[in-house]
Short mmCIF file of C-alpha atoms in Angstrom, two decimals:
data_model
loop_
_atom_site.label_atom_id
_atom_site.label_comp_id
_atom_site.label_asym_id
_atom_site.label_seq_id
_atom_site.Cartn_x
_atom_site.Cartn_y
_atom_site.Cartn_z
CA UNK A 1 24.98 20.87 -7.97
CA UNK A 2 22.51 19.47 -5.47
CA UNK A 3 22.15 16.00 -4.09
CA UNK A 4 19.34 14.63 -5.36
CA UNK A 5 16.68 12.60 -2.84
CA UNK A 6 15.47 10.63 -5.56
CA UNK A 7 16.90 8.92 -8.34
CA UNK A 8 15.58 6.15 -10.75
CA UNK A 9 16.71 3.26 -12.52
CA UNK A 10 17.04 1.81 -16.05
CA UNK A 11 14.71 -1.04 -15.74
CA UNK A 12 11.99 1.75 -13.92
CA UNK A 13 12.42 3.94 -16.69
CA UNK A 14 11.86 1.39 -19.37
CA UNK A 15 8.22 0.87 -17.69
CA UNK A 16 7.65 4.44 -17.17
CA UNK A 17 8.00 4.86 -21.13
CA UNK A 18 5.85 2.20 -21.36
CA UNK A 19 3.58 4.27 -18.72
CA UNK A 20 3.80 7.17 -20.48
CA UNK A 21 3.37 6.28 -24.01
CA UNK A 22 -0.54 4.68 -22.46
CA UNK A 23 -1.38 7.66 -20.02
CA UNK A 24 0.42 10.70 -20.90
CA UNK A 25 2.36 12.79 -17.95
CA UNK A 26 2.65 10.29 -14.96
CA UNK A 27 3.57 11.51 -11.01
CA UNK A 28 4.77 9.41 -7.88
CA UNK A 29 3.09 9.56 -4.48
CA UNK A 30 5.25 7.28 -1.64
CA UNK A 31 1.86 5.97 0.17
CA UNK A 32 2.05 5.88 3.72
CA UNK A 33 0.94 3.63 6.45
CA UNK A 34 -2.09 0.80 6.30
CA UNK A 35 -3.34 -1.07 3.04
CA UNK A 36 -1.84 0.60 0.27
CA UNK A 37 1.54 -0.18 2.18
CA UNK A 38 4.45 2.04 1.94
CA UNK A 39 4.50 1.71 -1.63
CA UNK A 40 5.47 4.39 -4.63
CA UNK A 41 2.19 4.59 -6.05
CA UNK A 42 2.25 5.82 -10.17
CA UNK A 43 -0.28 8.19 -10.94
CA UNK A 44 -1.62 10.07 -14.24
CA UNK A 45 -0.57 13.72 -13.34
CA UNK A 46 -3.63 15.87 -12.16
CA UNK A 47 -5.63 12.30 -11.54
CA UNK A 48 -4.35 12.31 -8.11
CA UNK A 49 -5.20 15.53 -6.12
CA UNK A 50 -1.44 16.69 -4.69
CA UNK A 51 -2.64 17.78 -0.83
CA UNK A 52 -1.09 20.81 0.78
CA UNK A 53 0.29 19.10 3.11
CA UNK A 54 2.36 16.67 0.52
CA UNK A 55 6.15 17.92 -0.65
CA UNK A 56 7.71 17.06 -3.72
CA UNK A 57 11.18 15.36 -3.28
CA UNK A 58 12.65 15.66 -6.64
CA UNK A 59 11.46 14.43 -9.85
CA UNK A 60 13.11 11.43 -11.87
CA UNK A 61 12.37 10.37 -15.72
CA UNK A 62 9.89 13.76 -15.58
CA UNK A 63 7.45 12.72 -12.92
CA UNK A 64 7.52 14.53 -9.57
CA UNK A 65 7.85 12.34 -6.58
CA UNK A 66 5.73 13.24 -3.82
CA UNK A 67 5.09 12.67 -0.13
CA UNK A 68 2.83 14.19 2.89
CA UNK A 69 5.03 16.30 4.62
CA UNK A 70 4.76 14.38 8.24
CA UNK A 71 6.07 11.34 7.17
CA UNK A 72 8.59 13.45 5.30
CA UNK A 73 10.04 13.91 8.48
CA UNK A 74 11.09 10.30 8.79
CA UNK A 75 12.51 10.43 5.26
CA UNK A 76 14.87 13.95 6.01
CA UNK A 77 18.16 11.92 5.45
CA UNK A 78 16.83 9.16 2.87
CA UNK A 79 17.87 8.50 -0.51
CA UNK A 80 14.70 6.79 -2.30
CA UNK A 81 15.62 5.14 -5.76
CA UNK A 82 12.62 4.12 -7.65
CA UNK A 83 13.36 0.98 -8.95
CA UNK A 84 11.67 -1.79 -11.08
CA UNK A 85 10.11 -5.81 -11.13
CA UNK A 86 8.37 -7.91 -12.69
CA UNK A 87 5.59 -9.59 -10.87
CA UNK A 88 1.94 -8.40 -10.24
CA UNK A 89 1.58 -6.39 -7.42
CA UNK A 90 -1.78 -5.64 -5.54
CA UNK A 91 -2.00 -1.65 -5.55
CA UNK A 92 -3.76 1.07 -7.15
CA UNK A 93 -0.34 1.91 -9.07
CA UNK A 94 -0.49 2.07 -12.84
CA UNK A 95 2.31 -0.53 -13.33
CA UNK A 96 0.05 -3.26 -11.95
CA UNK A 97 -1.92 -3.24 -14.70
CA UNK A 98 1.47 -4.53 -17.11
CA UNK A 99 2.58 -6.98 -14.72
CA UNK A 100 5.37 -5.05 -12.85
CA UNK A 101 5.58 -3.45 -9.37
CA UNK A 102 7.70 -0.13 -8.74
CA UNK A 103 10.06 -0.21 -5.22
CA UNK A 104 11.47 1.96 -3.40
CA UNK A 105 15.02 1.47 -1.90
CA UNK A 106 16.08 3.00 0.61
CA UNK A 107 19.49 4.47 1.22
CA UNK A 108 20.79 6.64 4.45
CA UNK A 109 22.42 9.77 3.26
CA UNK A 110 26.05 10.73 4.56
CA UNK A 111 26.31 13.90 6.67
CA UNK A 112 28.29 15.31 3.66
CA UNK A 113 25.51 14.72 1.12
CA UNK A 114 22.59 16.09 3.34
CA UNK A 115 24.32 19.30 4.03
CA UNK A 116 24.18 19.85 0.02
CA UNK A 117 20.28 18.42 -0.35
CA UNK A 118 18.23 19.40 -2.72
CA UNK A 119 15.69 21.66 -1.33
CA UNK A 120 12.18 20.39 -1.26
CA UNK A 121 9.35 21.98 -2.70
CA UNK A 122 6.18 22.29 -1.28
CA UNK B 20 12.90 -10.97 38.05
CA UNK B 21 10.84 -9.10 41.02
CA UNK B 22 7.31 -11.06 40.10
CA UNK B 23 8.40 -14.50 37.84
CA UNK B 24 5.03 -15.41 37.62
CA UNK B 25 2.20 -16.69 35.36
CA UNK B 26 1.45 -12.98 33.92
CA UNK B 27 4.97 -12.05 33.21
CA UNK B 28 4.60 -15.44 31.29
CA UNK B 29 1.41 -13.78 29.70
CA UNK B 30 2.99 -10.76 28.70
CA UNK B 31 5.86 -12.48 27.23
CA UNK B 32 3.61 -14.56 25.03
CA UNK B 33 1.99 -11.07 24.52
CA UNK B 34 4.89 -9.49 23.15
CA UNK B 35 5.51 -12.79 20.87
CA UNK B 36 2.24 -12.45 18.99
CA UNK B 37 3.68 -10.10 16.45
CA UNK B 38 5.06 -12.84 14.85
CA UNK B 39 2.27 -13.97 13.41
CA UNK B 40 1.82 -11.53 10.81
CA UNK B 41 1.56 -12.76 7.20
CA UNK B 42 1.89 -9.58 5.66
CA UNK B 43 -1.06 -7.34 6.65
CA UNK B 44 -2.47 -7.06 10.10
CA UNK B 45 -4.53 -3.69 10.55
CA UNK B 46 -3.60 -3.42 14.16
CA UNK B 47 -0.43 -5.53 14.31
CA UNK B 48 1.78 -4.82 16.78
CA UNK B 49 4.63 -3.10 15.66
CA UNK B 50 6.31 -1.32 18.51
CA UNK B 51 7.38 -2.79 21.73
CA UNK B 52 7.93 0.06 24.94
CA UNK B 53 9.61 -1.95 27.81
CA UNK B 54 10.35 -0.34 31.18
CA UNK B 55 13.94 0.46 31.66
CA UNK B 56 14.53 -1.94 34.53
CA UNK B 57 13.03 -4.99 33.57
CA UNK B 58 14.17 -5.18 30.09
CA UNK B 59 16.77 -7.18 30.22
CA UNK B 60 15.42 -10.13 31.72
CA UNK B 61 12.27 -9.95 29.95
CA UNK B 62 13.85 -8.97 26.13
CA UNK B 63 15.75 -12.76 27.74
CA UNK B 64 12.44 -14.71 27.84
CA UNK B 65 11.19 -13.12 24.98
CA UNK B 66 13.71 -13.86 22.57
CA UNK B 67 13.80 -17.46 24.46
CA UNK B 68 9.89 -18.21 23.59
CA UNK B 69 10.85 -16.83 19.96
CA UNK B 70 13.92 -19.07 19.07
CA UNK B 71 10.87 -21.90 19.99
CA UNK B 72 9.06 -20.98 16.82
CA UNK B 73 8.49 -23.32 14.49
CA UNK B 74 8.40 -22.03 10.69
CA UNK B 75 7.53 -23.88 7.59
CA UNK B 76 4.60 -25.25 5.65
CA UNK B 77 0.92 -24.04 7.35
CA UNK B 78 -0.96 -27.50 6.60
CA UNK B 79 1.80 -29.19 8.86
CA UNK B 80 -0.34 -28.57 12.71
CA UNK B 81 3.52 -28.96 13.86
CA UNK B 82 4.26 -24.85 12.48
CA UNK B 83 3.33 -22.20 14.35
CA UNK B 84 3.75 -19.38 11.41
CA UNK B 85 3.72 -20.19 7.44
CA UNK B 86 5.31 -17.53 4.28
CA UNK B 87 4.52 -13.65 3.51
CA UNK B 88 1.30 -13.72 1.75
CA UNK B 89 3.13 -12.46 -1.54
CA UNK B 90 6.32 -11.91 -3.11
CA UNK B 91 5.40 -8.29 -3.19
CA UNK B 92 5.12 -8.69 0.87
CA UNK B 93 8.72 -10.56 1.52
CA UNK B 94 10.45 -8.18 -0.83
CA UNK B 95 9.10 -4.96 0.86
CA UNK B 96 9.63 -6.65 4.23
CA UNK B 97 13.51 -7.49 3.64
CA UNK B 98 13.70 -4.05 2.27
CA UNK B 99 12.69 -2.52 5.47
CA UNK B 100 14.93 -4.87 7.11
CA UNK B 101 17.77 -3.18 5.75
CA UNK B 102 16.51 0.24 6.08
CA UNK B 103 16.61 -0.95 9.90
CA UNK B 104 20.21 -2.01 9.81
CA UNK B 105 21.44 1.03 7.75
CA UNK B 106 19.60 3.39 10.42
CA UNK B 107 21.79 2.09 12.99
CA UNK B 108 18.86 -0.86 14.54
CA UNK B 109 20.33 -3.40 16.23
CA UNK B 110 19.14 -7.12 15.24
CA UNK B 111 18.02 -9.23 18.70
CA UNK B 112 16.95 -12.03 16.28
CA UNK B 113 16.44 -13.24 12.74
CA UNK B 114 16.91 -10.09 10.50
CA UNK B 115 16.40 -12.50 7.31
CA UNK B 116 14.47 -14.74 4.91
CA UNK B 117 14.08 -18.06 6.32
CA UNK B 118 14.93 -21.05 4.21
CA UNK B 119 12.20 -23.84 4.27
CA UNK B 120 13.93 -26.91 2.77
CA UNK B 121 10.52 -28.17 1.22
CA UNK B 122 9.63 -24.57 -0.25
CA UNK B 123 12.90 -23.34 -0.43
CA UNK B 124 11.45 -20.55 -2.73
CA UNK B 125 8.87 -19.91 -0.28
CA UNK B 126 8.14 -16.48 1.27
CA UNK B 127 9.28 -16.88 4.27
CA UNK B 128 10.66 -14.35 6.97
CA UNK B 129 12.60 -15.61 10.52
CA UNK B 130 10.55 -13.56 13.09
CA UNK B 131 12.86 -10.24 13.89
CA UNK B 132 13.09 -8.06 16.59
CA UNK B 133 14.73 -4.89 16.20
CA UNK B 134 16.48 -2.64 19.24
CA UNK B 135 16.16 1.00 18.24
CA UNK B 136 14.55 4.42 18.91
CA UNK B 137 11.28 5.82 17.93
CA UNK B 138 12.57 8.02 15.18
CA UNK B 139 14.03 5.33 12.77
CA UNK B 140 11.51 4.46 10.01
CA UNK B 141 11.11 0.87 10.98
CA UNK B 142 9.25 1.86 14.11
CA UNK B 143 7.08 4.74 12.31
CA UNK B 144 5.88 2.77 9.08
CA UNK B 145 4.27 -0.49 8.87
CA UNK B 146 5.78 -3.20 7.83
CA UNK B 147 3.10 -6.02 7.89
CA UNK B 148 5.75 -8.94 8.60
CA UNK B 149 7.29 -10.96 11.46
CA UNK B 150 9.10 -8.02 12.76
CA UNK B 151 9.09 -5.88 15.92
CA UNK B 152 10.94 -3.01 17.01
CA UNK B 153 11.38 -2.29 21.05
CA UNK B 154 12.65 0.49 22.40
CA UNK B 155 12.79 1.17 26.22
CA UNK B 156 11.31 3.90 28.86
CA UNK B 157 12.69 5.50 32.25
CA UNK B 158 9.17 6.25 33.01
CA UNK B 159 5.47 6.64 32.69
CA UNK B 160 5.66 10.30 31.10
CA UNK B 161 7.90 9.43 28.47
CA UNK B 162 6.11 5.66 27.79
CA UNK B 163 3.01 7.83 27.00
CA UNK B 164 5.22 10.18 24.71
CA UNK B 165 6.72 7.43 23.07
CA UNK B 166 3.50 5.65 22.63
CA UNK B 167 1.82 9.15 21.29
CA UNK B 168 4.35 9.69 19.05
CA UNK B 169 3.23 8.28 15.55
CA UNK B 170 1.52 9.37 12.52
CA UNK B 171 -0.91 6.49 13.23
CA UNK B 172 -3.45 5.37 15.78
CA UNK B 173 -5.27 2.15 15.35
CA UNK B 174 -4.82 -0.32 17.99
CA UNK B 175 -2.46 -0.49 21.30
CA UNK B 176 -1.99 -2.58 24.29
CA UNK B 177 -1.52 -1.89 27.61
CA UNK B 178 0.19 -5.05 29.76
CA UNK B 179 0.52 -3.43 33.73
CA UNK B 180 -0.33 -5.15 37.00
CA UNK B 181 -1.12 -1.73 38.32
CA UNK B 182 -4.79 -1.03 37.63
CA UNK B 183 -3.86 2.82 37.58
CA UNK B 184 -1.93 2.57 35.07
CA UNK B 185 -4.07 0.67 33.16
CA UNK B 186 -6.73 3.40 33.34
CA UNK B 187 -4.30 5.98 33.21
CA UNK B 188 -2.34 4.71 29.90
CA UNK B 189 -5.86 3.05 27.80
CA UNK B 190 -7.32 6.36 28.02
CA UNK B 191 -4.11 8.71 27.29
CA UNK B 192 -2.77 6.38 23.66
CA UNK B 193 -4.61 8.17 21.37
CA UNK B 194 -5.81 4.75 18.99
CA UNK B 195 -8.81 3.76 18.45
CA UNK B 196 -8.64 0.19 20.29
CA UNK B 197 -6.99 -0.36 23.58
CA UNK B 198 -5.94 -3.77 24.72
CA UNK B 199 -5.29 -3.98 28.27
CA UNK B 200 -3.10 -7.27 29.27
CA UNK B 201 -4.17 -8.64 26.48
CA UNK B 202 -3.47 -8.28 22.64
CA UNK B 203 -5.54 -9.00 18.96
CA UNK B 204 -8.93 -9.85 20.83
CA UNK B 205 -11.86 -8.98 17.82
CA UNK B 206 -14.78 -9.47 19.71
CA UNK B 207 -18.18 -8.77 17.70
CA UNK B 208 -19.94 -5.79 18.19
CA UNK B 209 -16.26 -3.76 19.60
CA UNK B 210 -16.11 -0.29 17.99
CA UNK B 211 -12.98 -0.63 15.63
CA UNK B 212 -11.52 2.33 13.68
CA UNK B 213 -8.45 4.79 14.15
CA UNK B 214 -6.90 7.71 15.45
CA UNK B 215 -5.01 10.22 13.52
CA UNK B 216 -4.02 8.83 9.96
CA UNK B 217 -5.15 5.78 11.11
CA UNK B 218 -8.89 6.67 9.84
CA UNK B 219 -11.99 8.64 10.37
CA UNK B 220 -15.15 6.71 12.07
CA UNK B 221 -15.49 3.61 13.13
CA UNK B 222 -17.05 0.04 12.62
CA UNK B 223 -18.69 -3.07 13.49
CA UNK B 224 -20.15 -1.29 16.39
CA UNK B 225 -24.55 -1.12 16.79
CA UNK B 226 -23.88 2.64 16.57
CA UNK B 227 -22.37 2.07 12.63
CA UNK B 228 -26.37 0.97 11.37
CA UNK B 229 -26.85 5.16 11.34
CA UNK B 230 -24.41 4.37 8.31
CA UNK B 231 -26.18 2.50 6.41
CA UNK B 232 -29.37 4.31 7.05
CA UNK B 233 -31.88 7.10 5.37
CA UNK B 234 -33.07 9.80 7.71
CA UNK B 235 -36.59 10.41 5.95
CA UNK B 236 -39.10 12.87 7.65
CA UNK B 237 -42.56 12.44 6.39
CA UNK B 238 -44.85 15.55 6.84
CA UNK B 239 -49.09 14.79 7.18
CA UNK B 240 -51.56 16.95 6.96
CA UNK B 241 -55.06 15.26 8.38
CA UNK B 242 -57.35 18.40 8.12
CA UNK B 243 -58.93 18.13 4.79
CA UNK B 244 -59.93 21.68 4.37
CA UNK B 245 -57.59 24.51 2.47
CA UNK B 246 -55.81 26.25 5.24
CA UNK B 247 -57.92 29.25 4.11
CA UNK B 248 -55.20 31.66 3.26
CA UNK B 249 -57.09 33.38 -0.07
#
């Protein structure tokens, strides 16, 4: 069994069924620097073009989380769990549009857990 | 210190201007590289001039720095606060949500400065708050590598007494916008736009009207006879 680098919650499932039930398959992209702000950012699968420079981390409630592979490098020994709120947020992220915002919190992983890591795909 | 003067007071007051960020500041300064041998002392004065802050409601001229812009903004912010603690940051000052006791649900952070290295997250993402992380350098080769080293490239500044250095160090931090002993100055008509992930092209210079212009090439002929090829 691996360790995974992402995980999910109840209350960010509940409004990923909600999410899915409207758009069909959904994906994650963890946006990086500037406006968009270091947020998880939902997607509908195949809306948002997956570079070849991005990895995928894991996948939680069936959606694929995804990041570009240099900031990766900053995430190596991270647990992300995608988590849920209520509140508007200001994004591009499909949740918005219900009135909740997706998080990610951050955990650092023990030396024990990131020798047995789940291996990234890319 | 070796020069206590009026522009180590300036570069103090330079350092301190991170603490005005609200939530989003394009080029806000996020880092702090501080030579070796005078950070002590100056990290001193620094943390001196920011314990003088005054926080609370803007529309009172007595504040100096209001809330986050958005819940959205002081939850992400006290997130990466912790990520900065559980990567081993030290906290120099604040480090939490500051409790306004006429908005006491307001969204407001204490300006923090984190003591770290340039790997940790909290000095490679942005975090668009109060908060600053400083790290320190032996020497000019590994400032520049410090500096360098980042996904992103926007805006820096330079603050030296050694007009060498200047040159030297505005033309080797690959960003867009170099401020030299000086910090967040937006004068009209500056080129503004970013290195690496930072951005392609730039704006608000005269060269940016190409933009928002049509190349058209209008061909004439003024002979009105056939060219007389049949």
């Amino acid at each position: 069994m691996y360790v995974e680098r992402v995980s999910v919650t109840d209350s960010a499932k509940k409004v990923l069924d909600k999410l899915k039930r409207a758009h069909g398959e959904l994906i994650f992209h963890q946006s990086g620097g500037c406006c968009d702000g270091s947020v998880p950012m939902c997607f509908k699968k195949d809306e948002f073009l997956i570079g070849s420079n991005d990895v995928c981390l894991g996948e939680i409630h069936g959606c694929k989380f995804y990041m570009s592979s240099d900031q990766f490098e900053y995430y190596k020994n991270m647990h992300l769990t995608l988590d849920a709120t209520e509140g508007r947020g200001s994004g591009f992220s499909l949740e918005i549009s219900i009135g909740f915002r997706f998080i990610t919190v951050s955990r650092v992983l023990t030396d024990a857990e990131v020798k047995n890591l789940r291996p990234i795909e890319t | 210190m070796a020069n206590d003067d009026e522009f180590l007071d300036k570069a103090v007051e330079g350092l301190v201007l991170f603490a005005f960020n609200q939530g989003e500041v394009c080029t806000c300064p996020s880092r702090a590289l501080i030579q070796e041998d005078i950070y002590d002392e100056f990290m001193k004065r620094c943390l001196e001039r920011l314990k003088a802050i005054k926080i609370g409601d803007p529309l009172d001229p007595e504040n100096m720095i209001g809330a986050q812009v958005s819940q959205e903004q002081f939850e992400k912010i006290i997130n990466y606060i912790d990520i900065g603690r559980q990567e081993g940051a030290e906290v120099l000052i604040g480090g939490k949500a500051y409790k306004s006791s006429k908005y006491p649900d307001g969204f407001y952070i204490q300006p923090t400065v984190f003591k770290g290295n340039n790997k940790m997250r909290i000095f490679q993402e942005e975090i668009f708050g109060p908060v600053l992380s400083v790290t320190t350098f032996k020497d000019e080769k590994e400032a520049m590598e410090i500096a360098n080293d980042t996904l992103y490239g926007l805006g820096a500044g330079v603050w030296t007494r050694d007009v060498h250095q200047m040159q030297k160090f505005s033309r080797g931090i690959q960003a867009g916008r170099i401020w030299c002993n000086c910090y967040h100055a937006y004068p009209a008509h500056a080129s503004f736009g970013g290195y690496k992930k930072s951005g392609i092209g730039r704006e608000t210079h005269k060269m940016m009207l190409e933009h928002y212009r049509n190349t058209k090439n209008i061909l004439v002929s003024y002979d009105k006879n056939p060219m007389g090829l049949f």
